[in-house]
CSV table of C-alpha atoms in Angstrom, one decimal:
chain,number,residue,atom,x,y,z
F,1,MET,CA,11.5,2.2,-16.6
F,2,TRP,CA,8.0,3.2,-15.7
F,3,ARG,CA,8.2,4.4,-12.1
F,4,ASP,CA,5.3,6.2,-10.3
F,5,LEU,CA,6.5,9.7,-10.9
F,6,GLU,CA,4.5,12.8,-10.1
F,7,PRO,CA,1.3,12.7,-12.2
F,8,ARG,CA,0.3,15.4,-14.8
F,9,SER,CA,-2.9,15.9,-16.5
F,10,VAL,CA,-3.2,14.4,-20.0
F,11,ASP,CA,-2.9,17.1,-22.7
F,12,ASP,CA,-5.7,16.6,-25.3
F,13,GLU,CA,-3.9,18.7,-27.9
F,14,ARG,CA,-3.4,16.8,-31.1
F,15,PRO,CA,-0.8,17.4,-33.8
F,16,SER,CA,-1.8,18.5,-37.3
F,17,PRO,CA,-3.0,15.5,-39.5
F,18,SER,CA,-0.3,16.4,-42.0
F,19,ARG,CA,2.3,15.5,-39.4
F,20,GLY,CA,1.0,12.6,-37.3
F,21,SER,CA,-2.3,11.6,-35.8
F,22,ARG,CA,-4.2,8.8,-34.2
F,23,ALA,CA,-7.5,7.3,-35.3
F,24,GLY,CA,-10.0,6.5,-32.6
F,25,SER,CA,-8.4,8.9,-30.1
F,26,ASP,CA,-11.7,9.0,-28.1
F,27,ALA,CA,-11.3,5.4,-27.2
F,28,PRO,CA,-10.5,4.6,-23.5
F,29,GLN,CA,-6.8,4.8,-22.6
F,30,ALA,CA,-6.3,2.6,-19.6
F,31,ASP,CA,-2.7,3.4,-19.2
F,32,ALA,CA,-2.9,7.1,-19.8
F,33,ALA,CA,-1.9,8.1,-16.3
F,34,THR,CA,1.1,5.8,-16.3
F,35,THR,CA,2.3,7.0,-19.7
F,36,ASP,CA,1.7,10.6,-18.7
F,37,ARG,CA,4.3,10.2,-15.9
F,38,ASP,CA,6.8,8.7,-18.3
F,39,PRO,CA,9.2,11.4,-19.5
F,40,PHE,CA,9.8,9.8,-22.9
F,41,THR,CA,6.2,9.5,-24.1
F,42,ARG,CA,4.6,12.3,-22.1
F,43,ASP,CA,4.5,14.7,-25.0
F,44,LEU,CA,3.8,12.2,-27.7
F,45,ASP,CA,0.3,11.5,-29.2
F,46,LEU,CA,0.7,7.8,-29.2
F,47,PRO,CA,-1.5,5.0,-27.8
F,48,ARG,CA,-1.3,4.4,-24.0
F,49,GLY,CA,-3.5,1.4,-23.4
F,50,ALA,CA,-3.2,-2.4,-24.0
F,51,ARG,CA,-5.3,-2.3,-27.2
F,52,ARG,CA,-3.7,-1.4,-30.5
F,53,GLU,CA,-4.8,1.8,-32.1
F,54,ARG,CA,-4.2,3.1,-35.6
F,55,VAL,CA,-1.4,5.8,-35.8
F,56,VAL,CA,-1.1,7.8,-39.0
F,57,VAL,CA,2.3,9.3,-39.8
F,58,ARG,CA,2.4,11.2,-43.1
F,59,GLU,CA,1.0,8.6,-45.6
F,60,ARG,CA,1.8,5.5,-43.4
F,61,GLN,CA,-0.5,3.8,-40.9
F,62,TYR,CA,0.6,1.7,-37.9
F,63,GLU,CA,-1.3,-0.3,-35.3
F,64,LEU,CA,0.4,0.3,-32.0
F,65,ARG,CA,-0.3,-0.3,-28.3
F,66,GLY,CA,1.0,1.6,-25.2
F,67,SER,CA,3.8,-0.8,-24.5
F,68,GLU,CA,5.1,-0.6,-28.1
F,69,ALA,CA,4.9,3.2,-27.9
F,70,ARG,CA,7.0,3.2,-24.7
F,71,THR,CA,9.6,0.9,-26.3
F,72,LEU,CA,9.9,3.2,-29.3
F,73,ALA,CA,10.3,6.3,-27.1
F,74,THR,CA,12.8,4.8,-24.6
F,75,VAL,CA,14.9,3.3,-27.4
F,76,GLY,CA,14.8,6.5,-29.3
F,77,THR,CA,15.9,8.5,-26.2
F,78,PHE,CA,19.0,6.3,-25.4
F,79,ARG,CA,19.7,5.3,-29.1
F,80,VAL,CA,20.3,1.6,-28.1
F,81,VAL,CA,18.7,-0.4,-25.3
F,82,PRO,CA,19.0,-4.1,-24.4
F,83,ALA,CA,15.6,-5.8,-24.6
F,84,ALA,CA,16.2,-7.3,-21.1
F,85,ASP,CA,16.2,-3.8,-19.6
F,86,LEU,CA,12.6,-3.2,-20.9
F,87,ARG,CA,11.0,-6.4,-19.6
F,88,GLU,CA,9.7,-5.0,-16.4
F,89,GLN,CA,6.8,-3.3,-18.2
F,90,TYR,CA,5.4,-6.7,-19.3
F,91,ARG,CA,3.4,-9.0,-17.1
F,92,GLU,CA,3.4,-12.0,-19.5
F,93,PRO,CA,6.8,-13.6,-20.4
F,94,HIS,CA,6.2,-13.6,-24.2
F,95,ALA,CA,4.5,-10.2,-24.5
F,96,GLN,CA,7.7,-8.4,-25.2
F,97,GLN,CA,8.6,-10.8,-28.0
F,98,LYS,CA,5.3,-10.2,-29.6
F,99,ASP,CA,5.8,-6.4,-29.4
F,100,LEU,CA,9.3,-6.5,-30.9
F,101,SER,CA,8.2,-8.8,-33.7
F,102,HIS,CA,5.3,-6.5,-34.5
F,103,LEU,CA,7.6,-3.4,-34.4
F,104,ARG,CA,10.1,-5.1,-36.7
F,105,GLN,CA,7.4,-6.0,-39.1
F,106,LEU,CA,6.3,-2.4,-39.2
F,107,GLY,CA,9.9,-1.4,-39.9
F,108,LEU,CA,10.1,0.8,-36.8
F,109,VAL,CA,12.9,-1.0,-34.9
F,110,LYS,CA,15.9,-3.2,-35.7
F,111,THR,CA,17.1,-5.9,-33.3
F,112,THR,CA,20.5,-7.5,-32.9
F,113,PRO,CA,21.7,-10.4,-30.8
F,114,TYR,CA,24.2,-9.3,-28.2
F,115,ILE,CA,26.1,-10.5,-25.1
F,116,VAL,CA,26.3,-8.2,-22.1
F,117,GLY,CA,28.8,-9.7,-19.6
F,118,ARG,CA,27.8,-13.3,-19.7
F,119,SER,CA,24.1,-12.8,-20.5
F,120,ARG,CA,22.6,-13.1,-23.9
F,121,THR,CA,20.1,-10.3,-24.9
F,122,THR,CA,18.9,-8.4,-27.9
F,123,LEU,CA,19.7,-4.8,-28.7
F,124,ILE,CA,17.0,-2.6,-29.9
F,125,THR,CA,17.5,0.5,-32.1
F,126,LEU,CA,15.1,2.6,-34.0
F,127,THR,CA,15.0,2.7,-37.8
F,128,ASP,CA,14.7,6.1,-39.5
F,129,ARG,CA,11.0,5.3,-39.9
F,130,GLY,CA,10.7,4.7,-36.1
F,131,ARG,CA,12.4,8.0,-35.3
F,132,GLU,CA,10.0,9.7,-37.8
F,133,THR,CA,7.1,8.2,-36.0
F,134,LEU,CA,8.2,9.8,-32.7
F,135,GLU,CA,9.0,13.2,-34.2
F,136,GLU,CA,5.8,13.4,-36.2
F,137,THR,CA,3.5,12.6,-33.2
F,138,ARG,CA,4.9,15.2,-30.8
F,139,ARG,CA,2.6,17.6,-29.1
F,140,GLU,CA,4.1,21.0,-29.6
F,141,ARG,CA,5.2,22.7,-26.3
F,142,SER,CA,6.9,26.0,-26.0
F,143,ASP,CA,7.6,25.9,-22.3
F,144,GLU,CA,10.3,23.2,-22.3
F,145,LEU,CA,13.1,21.9,-24.4
F,146,ARG,CA,12.2,18.9,-26.5
F,147,GLN,CA,13.3,15.3,-25.8
F,148,ALA,CA,15.8,14.3,-28.6
F,149,PHE,CA,15.3,10.9,-30.3
F,150,TYR,CA,17.9,8.9,-32.2
F,151,ALA,CA,18.0,6.2,-34.8
F,152,GLY,CA,20.6,3.6,-35.4
F,153,ILE,CA,24.0,3.1,-33.8
F,154,SER,CA,26.3,6.1,-33.9
F,155,LYS,CA,29.7,4.7,-32.8
F,156,PRO,CA,29.9,0.8,-33.0
F,157,ARG,CA,33.3,0.8,-31.2
F,158,GLU,CA,31.6,2.4,-28.1
F,159,LEU,CA,28.6,0.0,-28.2
F,160,ALA,CA,29.8,-2.0,-25.2
F,161,HIS,CA,29.7,1.2,-23.2
F,162,ASP,CA,26.5,2.7,-24.6
F,163,VAL,CA,24.3,-0.3,-24.0
F,164,ARG,CA,24.7,0.4,-20.3
F,165,LEU,CA,23.3,3.9,-20.3
F,166,TYR,CA,19.7,3.0,-19.9
F,167,SER,CA,20.4,0.7,-17.0
F,168,ALA,CA,22.4,3.4,-15.3
F,169,TYR,CA,19.6,5.9,-15.9
F,170,GLN,CA,17.1,3.5,-14.3
F,171,ARG,CA,19.1,3.4,-11.1
F,172,ALA,CA,19.3,7.1,-10.9
F,173,ALA,CA,15.7,7.6,-11.8
F,174,GLU,CA,14.6,5.2,-9.1
F,175,ARG,CA,16.4,7.3,-6.5
F,176,LEU,CA,14.9,10.5,-7.9
F,177,ALA,CA,11.4,9.1,-8.0
F,178,GLY,CA,11.8,7.9,-4.4
F,179,ARG,CA,12.0,11.5,-3.2
F,180,GLY,CA,9.2,12.7,-5.4
F,181,ALA,CA,11.1,14.3,-8.2
F,182,THR,CA,9.6,14.4,-11.7
F,183,ILE,CA,12.0,13.7,-14.6
F,184,ARG,CA,11.4,16.1,-17.5
F,185,ARG,CA,14.1,15.2,-20.1
F,186,VAL,CA,17.2,13.1,-20.7
F,187,VAL,CA,20.1,14.6,-22.6
F,188,LEU,CA,22.9,12.3,-24.0
F,189,GLU,CA,26.5,13.3,-24.1
F,190,GLU,CA,26.5,13.7,-27.9
F,191,GLU,CA,23.8,16.4,-27.7
F,192,LEU,CA,25.7,18.3,-25.1
F,193,LYS,CA,28.9,18.1,-27.2
F,194,ARG,CA,27.0,19.2,-30.3
F,195,ASP,CA,25.8,22.3,-28.5
F,196,TYR,CA,29.4,22.9,-27.3
F,197,GLN,CA,30.7,22.6,-30.9
F,198,ARG,CA,28.1,25.1,-32.0
F,199,PHE,CA,29.3,27.5,-29.4
F,200,LEU,CA,33.0,27.0,-30.4
F,201,GLN,CA,32.2,27.5,-34.1
F,202,ALA,CA,29.9,30.5,-33.8
F,203,PRO,CA,32.6,33.1,-34.5
F,204,ASN,CA,33.6,31.2,-37.6
F,205,ARG,CA,30.1,30.6,-39.0
F,206,GLY,CA,29.5,32.4,-42.3
F,207,ARG,CA,33.2,33.4,-42.8
F,208,ARG,CA,34.8,32.3,-46.0
F,209,ASP,CA,38.3,32.6,-44.5
F,210,ALA,CA,37.5,30.5,-41.4
F,211,SER,CA,39.8,27.6,-40.8
F,212,GLY,CA,37.3,25.7,-38.7
F,213,ARG,CA,39.5,26.0,-35.7
F,214,PRO,CA,37.7,27.3,-32.6
F,215,ASN,CA,39.1,30.5,-31.2
F,216,ARG,CA,37.2,30.9,-27.9
F,217,ASP,CA,39.3,31.8,-24.9
F,218,VAL,CA,39.3,30.1,-21.6
F,219,GLU,CA,37.0,32.6,-19.9
F,220,GLU,CA,34.4,32.2,-22.6
F,221,VAL,CA,34.5,28.4,-22.3
F,222,GLU,CA,34.3,28.5,-18.6
F,223,ARG,CA,31.3,30.9,-18.7
F,224,TRP,CA,29.5,28.6,-21.2
F,225,ALA,CA,30.1,25.6,-19.0
F,226,ARG,CA,29.0,27.4,-15.8
F,227,GLU,CA,25.7,28.5,-17.5
F,228,ARG,CA,25.0,24.8,-18.3
F,229,GLN,CA,26.2,23.4,-14.9
F,230,LEU,CA,29.0,21.5,-16.5
F,231,PRO,CA,32.4,21.1,-14.8
F,232,CYS,CA,35.3,22.9,-16.4
F,233,GLU,CA,38.9,23.1,-15.5
F,234,ASN,CA,41.4,25.3,-17.4
F,235,GLY,CA,39.1,25.5,-20.4
F,236,HIS,CA,38.5,21.8,-20.5
F,237,VAL,CA,34.8,20.8,-20.2
F,238,GLU,CA,33.7,17.4,-18.8
F,239,PHE,CA,30.6,15.9,-20.3
F,240,PRO,CA,28.5,13.2,-18.6
F,241,ASP,CA,27.2,10.2,-20.5
F,242,VAL,CA,23.6,11.1,-19.5
F,243,ARG,CA,22.1,14.2,-18.1
F,244,ILE,CA,18.7,13.9,-16.3
F,245,GLU,CA,16.7,17.1,-16.1
F,246,TYR,CA,14.2,16.9,-13.3
F,247,GLU,CA,11.9,18.9,-11.1
F,248,GLU,CA,11.8,18.7,-7.3
F,249,ARG,CA,8.5,18.5,-5.4
F,250,ASP,CA,8.7,22.2,-4.6
F,251,GLY,CA,9.1,23.1,-8.3
F,252,ARG,CA,12.8,23.7,-8.3
F,253,ARG,CA,14.6,22.5,-11.5
F,254,ALA,CA,17.8,20.6,-11.2
F,255,VAL,CA,20.0,18.2,-13.1
F,256,GLU,CA,21.8,14.9,-12.3
F,257,ASP,CA,24.8,13.9,-14.4
F,258,VAL,CA,25.4,10.2,-14.8
F,259,GLU,CA,28.6,8.5,-16.0
F,260,VAL,CA,29.0,4.8,-16.8
F,261,THR,CA,32.6,3.7,-16.0
F,262,THR,CA,34.3,0.7,-17.5
F,263,PRO,CA,37.6,-1.1,-16.8
F,264,HIS,CA,39.2,1.2,-19.4
F,265,TYR,CA,38.7,4.3,-17.2
F,266,ARG,CA,42.3,4.9,-15.8
F,267,GLY,CA,44.7,7.6,-15.0
F,268,ALA,CA,43.9,11.2,-15.7
F,269,HIS,CA,40.7,10.3,-17.5
F,270,ALA,CA,39.3,8.5,-14.4
F,271,ALA,CA,40.5,11.2,-12.1
F,272,ALA,CA,38.8,13.9,-14.2
F,273,LYS,CA,35.5,12.1,-14.0
F,274,ALA,CA,35.8,11.7,-10.3
F,275,ARG,CA,36.5,15.4,-9.8
F,276,ALA,CA,33.5,16.3,-12.1
F,277,GLY,CA,31.1,15.1,-9.4
F,278,PHE,CA,29.1,12.8,-11.8
F,279,THR,CA,27.0,9.9,-10.4
F,280,CYS,CA,29.1,6.9,-11.6
F,281,TYR,CA,27.9,3.4,-12.3
F,282,ARG,CA,30.5,0.7,-13.0
F,283,SER,CA,30.0,-1.7,-15.9
F,284,VAL,CA,31.8,-4.9,-17.0
F,285,ALA,CA,33.0,-5.9,-20.5
F,286,ALA,CA,30.5,-6.8,-23.2
F,287,ARG,CA,30.8,-8.8,-26.4
F,288,LEU,CA,29.1,-8.7,-29.8
F,289,GLY,CA,29.4,-11.6,-32.1
F,290,GLY,CA,32.2,-13.1,-30.0
F,291,ALA,CA,34.4,-10.1,-30.4
F,292,ARG,CA,35.3,-8.0,-27.3
F,293,LEU,CA,34.5,-4.4,-27.8
F,294,SER,CA,36.2,-1.4,-26.3
F,295,GLY,CA,34.4,0.3,-23.4
F,296,GLY,CA,35.4,3.7,-24.7
F,297,GLY,CA,38.3,4.6,-22.5
F,298,GLY,CA,39.8,7.9,-23.4
F,299,ARG,CA,36.9,8.8,-25.7
F,300,ARG,CA,35.6,11.6,-23.6
F,301,GLY,CA,36.7,15.1,-24.7
F,302,GLY,CA,36.3,18.6,-23.5
F,303,ARG,CA,37.6,21.2,-25.9
F,304,GLY,CA,38.9,18.7,-28.4
F,305,PHE,CA,38.5,19.9,-32.0
F,306,ASP,CA,36.4,17.7,-34.3
F,307,PRO,CA,36.9,18.9,-37.9
F,308,ARG,CA,33.9,16.9,-39.2
F,309,VAL,CA,31.5,18.6,-36.8
F,310,ALA,CA,33.1,22.0,-37.5
F,311,GLU,CA,32.6,21.4,-41.2
F,312,GLU,CA,29.0,20.6,-40.7
F,313,LEU,CA,28.3,23.6,-38.5
F,314,LEU,CA,29.9,26.0,-40.8
F,315,GLN,CA,27.8,25.1,-43.8
């Protein structure tokens, strides 16, 4: 979504040509102010206006316009986004179709027909080349953590749940924007959990005799969660689907944690989410290719051990 958040000056710093650069960067950028307020493209050296400009990434060249850059960054942030949720940035009905067709031809996105509730839409995900384009056109900043970008679908069985994340973010972002807050970054659950697994495995890293089992005690876990403003009960950490990091008008930094609930949220799982204090948005079932997909009930974990993640982190 492209709300009127607090404006910031455009940073003229450009990345090294060996990483990513734009030709004709002195050309007028009609949408520069709008894009500068967008948290996903704010630190990317990509076109901002309606006219396509040449973008050089390593040895590849792409012609992109501002709306296409915003699509790439938004999709990369949330991993998968329904095309219908991105239509509001277009004034002409067929403009989005042209953008998506162009991005597909360039090999930057992949689109898949999908049914959300009873509405047909198209899911958009980045290809590896699309993610590389975002990564290689970053402006380096040392004062803030970087926005993570993703390519492809991580867990197909949770797709019915994950396609709702951007819509839930939009609703929360509208409310934050209404009181003058500036969104700085969005963090998905998988990034929070990966940081947690790194914390759990730190004592095992580099040890040949390590079993891969975490050996942190409850107090360590609770301290880790408290430092990151995550709810924790008896050593069990609750993770939101989406964390929004933002800045209030007076400069104070804060976070809002968003959870998308489905009909599968029941019992202890639903109660834990309610106690966590997350901002919850309810969704309905979705179908892909005529098959009903699970909404992800019971998938959220706290201290659960994932041997695949542990193996990766110990290498």
